[in-house]
Amino acid sequence: MSVIGQGNVALDVARMLLTPPRILEKYDVPVPVLDVLRRSVVRHVSIIGRRGPLQAAFTTKELRELTTLAGTSMIPLSPSLIAHPPTSTKLTRQQSRILQLLQQSSSAPSLGATATMQPPPPPGTKTWSLEFFRSPTGFTRDSQHLTLSHTTLDARDHAVPTGQTSLLRTDLVVTALGHHADPLQAYYDPALGHLRTADHGRVLDAAGGALRRVYASGWAATGARGVLAATMIDAYAVADAILADPPPFRRWRDVLG
């Protein structure tokens, strides 16, 4: 099966499909979901993104959890994909850690050495792969293959097609392409894809002024970024802002009538 997108949600989808249900039983996974996963015949998950490793949206923590998942094996990446960029290219700490982890998971050598790739995974092992520089364009007529446009980066790090294509056999496709708030919602900013907010979740009007007692948190306020812990911290900050602002009632007990 294939997951379109290379953010944390895409990796979570892959991890849920590859994790043995007996392990998931220990957590708060709904019983109907466990029943479906017990019947799952997924043996490989392709995680598809139109740009490269340095532009992927997943975090090091999420990637590490997938690379260490018991009973699974990552299909090694080509050494050219995970080679260290020129010294003139400044990497963020997260980019450096992700690149290092991908090199280790692909049995890539230290920088400057000759690559020695992993042997094929043992029979029966579930596998997953990161398909970089690939942009899905549609299905073939038999609906058994996904057509992928090969891409490269332009001067602004935007993905542009090279003119080459390839086919990826798949029997299930899941999209994990981020989050956009409801465009019909008040204070929605189409340029941002979410509500206009200031610090602590205060919603802004079109002129940039903070509205009284109007708040937003989570992806509706910030867009699709961060993990669950970041969303929780954001929610706490919004709650603090609500408590700090003047209440709309004389006494809080008036809320209860």
Short mmCIF file of C-alpha atoms in Angstrom, two decimals:
data_model
loop_
_atom_site.label_atom_id
_atom_site.label_comp_id
_atom_site.label_asym_id
_atom_site.label_seq_id
_atom_site.Cartn_x
_atom_site.Cartn_y
_atom_site.Cartn_z
CA MET A 1 0.00 0.00 0.00
CA SER A 2 1.02 3.62 -0.40
CA VAL A 3 0.88 6.73 1.79
CA ILE A 4 1.07 10.04 -0.03
CA GLY A 5 2.85 12.58 2.13
CA GLN A 6 5.99 12.58 4.25
CA GLY A 7 4.94 14.25 7.47
CA ASN A 8 4.49 12.78 10.93
CA VAL A 9 0.93 11.66 10.15
CA ALA A 10 2.17 9.71 7.11
CA LEU A 11 4.73 7.91 9.29
CA ASP A 12 2.07 7.25 11.93
CA VAL A 13 -0.20 5.67 9.30
CA ALA A 14 2.64 3.41 8.18
CA ARG A 15 3.53 2.51 11.76
CA MET A 16 -0.06 1.57 12.62
CA LEU A 17 -0.34 -0.67 9.55
CA LEU A 18 3.01 -2.37 10.22
CA THR A 19 2.79 -2.79 14.00
CA PRO A 20 1.55 -6.24 15.12
CA PRO A 21 -1.96 -5.94 16.65
CA ARG A 22 -0.76 -7.78 19.76
CA ILE A 23 1.41 -4.76 20.51
CA LEU A 24 -1.32 -2.24 19.71
CA GLU A 25 -3.63 -4.03 22.16
CA LYS A 26 -1.63 -2.46 25.00
CA TYR A 27 -2.73 1.01 23.97
CA ASP A 28 -6.06 2.80 23.58
CA VAL A 29 -6.68 1.62 20.02
CA PRO A 30 -10.44 1.09 19.46
CA VAL A 31 -11.48 -2.56 19.28
CA PRO A 32 -13.07 -2.23 15.80
CA VAL A 33 -9.75 -0.82 14.50
CA LEU A 34 -7.83 -3.71 16.04
CA ASP A 35 -10.23 -6.16 14.40
CA VAL A 36 -9.51 -4.63 10.98
CA LEU A 37 -5.75 -4.63 11.58
CA ARG A 38 -5.83 -8.30 12.59
CA ARG A 39 -7.25 -9.07 9.14
CA SER A 40 -4.78 -6.79 7.36
CA VAL A 41 -2.64 -8.31 4.61
CA VAL A 42 -0.40 -5.24 4.23
CA ARG A 43 3.21 -6.36 3.87
CA HIS A 44 4.82 -3.21 2.50
CA VAL A 45 4.15 0.52 2.83
CA SER A 46 5.54 3.09 0.37
CA ILE A 47 5.72 6.61 1.83
CA ILE A 48 5.73 9.04 -1.09
CA GLY A 49 6.93 12.64 -1.18
CA ARG A 50 7.63 15.06 -4.00
CA ARG A 51 10.80 16.50 -2.45
CA GLY A 52 13.92 15.06 -0.80
CA PRO A 53 15.08 13.99 2.67
CA LEU A 54 16.09 17.50 3.72
CA GLN A 55 12.62 18.87 2.89
CA ALA A 56 10.58 16.07 4.51
CA ALA A 57 8.16 17.29 7.17
CA PHE A 58 8.51 14.38 9.63
CA THR A 59 10.53 14.78 12.81
CA THR A 60 13.51 12.75 13.95
CA LYS A 61 11.52 11.15 16.77
CA GLU A 62 8.79 9.86 14.46
CA LEU A 63 11.31 8.56 11.95
CA ARG A 64 13.33 6.79 14.65
CA GLU A 65 10.20 5.05 15.98
CA LEU A 66 9.53 3.66 12.53
CA THR A 67 13.13 2.59 11.89
CA THR A 68 13.18 0.65 15.18
CA LEU A 69 9.76 -0.96 14.77
CA ALA A 70 10.01 -4.66 15.60
CA GLY A 71 9.43 -7.11 12.76
CA THR A 72 9.88 -4.51 10.02
CA SER A 73 12.70 -3.45 7.75
CA MET A 74 13.33 -0.23 5.88
CA ILE A 75 14.21 -0.59 2.21
CA PRO A 76 17.66 1.05 1.93
CA LEU A 77 17.86 4.38 0.18
CA SER A 78 20.21 5.12 -2.67
CA PRO A 79 23.49 6.60 -1.35
CA SER A 80 23.02 9.57 -3.67
CA LEU A 81 19.81 10.53 -1.85
CA ILE A 82 21.38 10.60 1.58
CA ALA A 83 24.83 11.93 0.76
CA HIS A 84 25.81 14.96 2.80
CA PRO A 85 25.27 18.18 0.81
CA PRO A 86 28.13 20.57 0.01
CA THR A 87 29.69 22.32 2.98
CA SER A 88 28.18 25.58 1.73
CA THR A 89 24.72 24.19 2.54
CA LYS A 90 23.79 24.93 6.14
CA LEU A 91 21.58 22.24 7.67
CA THR A 92 19.35 22.69 10.65
CA ARG A 93 19.87 20.41 13.62
CA GLN A 94 16.80 18.39 12.65
CA GLN A 95 17.95 18.02 9.03
CA SER A 96 21.35 16.79 10.19
CA ARG A 97 19.82 14.26 12.56
CA ILE A 98 17.35 12.98 9.97
CA LEU A 99 20.09 12.61 7.38
CA GLN A 100 22.27 10.73 9.86
CA LEU A 101 19.40 8.43 10.84
CA LEU A 102 18.58 7.67 7.20
CA GLN A 103 22.23 6.88 6.55
CA GLN A 104 22.34 4.53 9.52
CA SER A 105 19.06 2.86 8.59
CA SER A 106 20.28 2.32 5.03
CA SER A 107 23.61 1.02 6.31
CA ALA A 108 25.19 4.06 4.73
CA PRO A 109 28.81 4.62 5.73
CA SER A 110 30.40 7.59 7.35
CA LEU A 111 30.77 10.55 5.07
CA GLY A 112 33.36 10.01 2.39
CA ALA A 113 33.38 6.20 2.56
CA THR A 114 31.99 3.75 0.06
CA ALA A 115 28.35 2.74 0.58
CA THR A 116 27.56 -0.77 1.72
CA MET A 117 23.85 -1.40 1.54
CA GLN A 118 21.80 -3.76 3.67
CA PRO A 119 21.08 -7.31 2.55
CA PRO A 120 17.48 -8.12 1.59
CA PRO A 121 15.14 -8.42 4.60
CA PRO A 122 14.37 -11.94 5.90
CA PRO A 123 11.36 -13.69 4.35
CA GLY A 124 8.12 -12.76 6.08
CA THR A 125 9.42 -9.40 7.32
CA LYS A 126 7.17 -6.43 6.71
CA THR A 127 8.91 -3.61 4.88
CA TRP A 128 8.53 0.09 4.24
CA SER A 129 10.21 2.60 1.99
CA LEU A 130 10.60 6.34 1.60
CA GLU A 131 9.97 7.31 -2.01
CA PHE A 132 11.60 10.72 -2.39
CA PHE A 133 11.24 13.01 -5.42
CA ARG A 134 8.04 11.32 -6.55
CA SER A 135 4.70 13.02 -7.19
CA PRO A 136 1.60 10.85 -7.84
CA THR A 137 -0.36 11.84 -10.92
CA GLY A 138 -3.01 9.10 -11.10
CA PHE A 139 -3.77 5.42 -11.47
CA THR A 140 -3.33 3.17 -14.45
CA ARG A 141 -6.42 1.75 -16.09
CA ASP A 142 -6.16 -1.49 -14.18
CA SER A 143 -6.16 0.52 -10.90
CA GLN A 144 -3.26 -1.61 -9.67
CA HIS A 145 -0.46 0.88 -10.29
CA LEU A 146 0.13 4.46 -9.22
CA THR A 147 1.78 6.69 -11.80
CA LEU A 148 4.60 8.73 -10.30
CA SER A 149 6.12 11.83 -11.83
CA HIS A 150 9.82 12.15 -11.01
CA THR A 151 10.75 15.54 -9.59
CA THR A 152 13.74 17.67 -8.72
CA LEU A 153 14.22 20.91 -6.80
CA ASP A 154 14.45 24.33 -8.36
CA ALA A 155 16.40 27.27 -6.91
CA ARG A 156 13.64 27.91 -4.35
CA ASP A 157 13.47 24.25 -3.25
CA HIS A 158 10.15 23.79 -5.04
CA ALA A 159 9.48 20.40 -6.60
CA VAL A 160 9.35 20.53 -10.40
CA PRO A 161 8.83 17.59 -12.80
CA THR A 162 11.76 16.17 -14.70
CA GLY A 163 9.60 14.62 -17.43
CA GLN A 164 10.31 11.07 -16.27
CA THR A 165 7.65 8.81 -14.81
CA SER A 166 7.42 5.38 -13.25
CA LEU A 167 4.77 2.97 -12.01
CA LEU A 168 4.33 1.78 -8.43
CA ARG A 169 2.22 -1.30 -7.83
CA THR A 170 -0.21 -0.69 -4.99
CA ASP A 171 -3.62 -1.88 -3.86
CA LEU A 172 -4.42 0.86 -1.34
CA VAL A 173 -3.63 4.58 -1.20
CA VAL A 174 -3.93 6.82 1.87
CA THR A 175 -3.36 10.58 1.62
CA ALA A 176 -1.64 12.41 4.48
CA LEU A 177 -1.07 15.83 2.96
CA GLY A 178 -1.51 18.13 5.92
CA HIS A 179 -4.44 20.07 7.28
CA HIS A 180 -6.46 23.01 6.04
CA ALA A 181 -9.05 24.67 8.22
CA ASP A 182 -12.59 25.08 6.88
CA PRO A 183 -12.43 27.88 4.26
CA LEU A 184 -16.00 28.88 5.19
CA GLN A 185 -15.00 29.49 8.79
CA ALA A 186 -14.82 33.08 9.98
CA TYR A 187 -11.31 34.61 10.10
CA TYR A 188 -9.93 31.96 7.76
CA ASP A 189 -6.84 33.14 5.87
CA PRO A 190 -6.51 31.38 2.47
CA ALA A 191 -2.82 32.30 2.26
CA LEU A 192 -2.16 30.48 5.54
CA GLY A 193 -4.65 27.63 5.17
CA HIS A 194 -5.82 28.20 8.75
CA LEU A 195 -7.23 30.91 11.01
CA ARG A 196 -5.37 34.16 11.58
CA THR A 197 -4.03 34.07 15.13
CA ALA A 198 -1.56 35.90 17.34
CA ASP A 199 0.32 34.58 20.38
CA HIS A 200 -1.68 32.38 22.75
CA GLY A 201 -4.31 31.64 20.13
CA ARG A 202 -6.03 35.00 20.00
CA VAL A 203 -7.86 35.21 16.66
CA LEU A 204 -7.15 38.25 14.46
CA ASP A 205 -9.49 40.11 12.16
CA ALA A 206 -8.61 41.00 8.55
CA ALA A 207 -6.83 44.18 9.73
CA GLY A 208 -4.64 42.24 12.15
CA GLY A 209 -6.43 43.31 15.31
CA ALA A 210 -7.04 40.80 18.10
CA LEU A 211 -10.71 39.96 18.58
CA ARG A 212 -12.12 39.97 22.09
CA ARG A 213 -12.74 36.54 23.55
CA VAL A 214 -12.20 34.68 20.27
CA TYR A 215 -9.54 31.96 20.41
CA ALA A 216 -8.26 29.02 18.41
CA SER A 217 -5.75 26.27 19.11
CA GLY A 218 -4.19 23.26 17.42
CA TRP A 219 -3.90 22.92 13.67
CA ALA A 220 -6.86 25.25 13.12
CA ALA A 221 -4.65 28.00 14.53
CA THR A 222 -1.16 26.96 13.50
CA GLY A 223 -1.54 24.69 10.49
CA ALA A 224 -0.25 21.13 10.25
CA ARG A 225 2.93 21.30 12.29
CA GLY A 226 4.20 19.83 15.50
CA VAL A 227 3.44 16.60 17.30
CA LEU A 228 0.84 15.82 19.96
CA ALA A 229 2.98 17.33 22.73
CA ALA A 230 3.28 20.62 20.80
CA THR A 231 -0.49 20.71 20.30
CA MET A 232 -1.05 20.14 24.01
CA ILE A 233 1.35 22.94 24.96
CA ASP A 234 -0.47 25.22 22.50
CA ALA A 235 -3.81 24.34 24.09
CA TYR A 236 -2.45 25.12 27.57
CA ALA A 237 -1.25 28.52 26.35
CA VAL A 238 -4.69 29.29 24.91
CA ALA A 239 -6.33 28.28 28.20
CA ASP A 240 -3.96 30.63 30.05
CA ALA A 241 -4.94 33.44 27.68
CA ILE A 242 -8.64 32.81 28.28
CA LEU A 243 -8.14 32.93 32.04
CA ALA A 244 -6.00 36.07 31.81
CA ASP A 245 -8.46 38.03 29.68
CA PRO A 246 -11.38 39.88 31.32
CA PRO A 247 -14.36 37.52 31.62
CA PRO A 248 -17.54 38.35 29.69
CA PHE A 249 -19.58 37.99 32.91
CA ARG A 250 -19.43 39.80 36.24
CA ARG A 251 -19.02 36.58 38.11
CA TRP A 252 -17.97 33.20 36.76
CA ARG A 253 -20.94 31.62 38.49
CA ASP A 254 -23.12 33.63 36.09
CA VAL A 255 -21.93 31.16 33.41
CA LEU A 256 -23.80 28.45 35.25
CA GLY A 257 -26.91 30.58 35.61
#
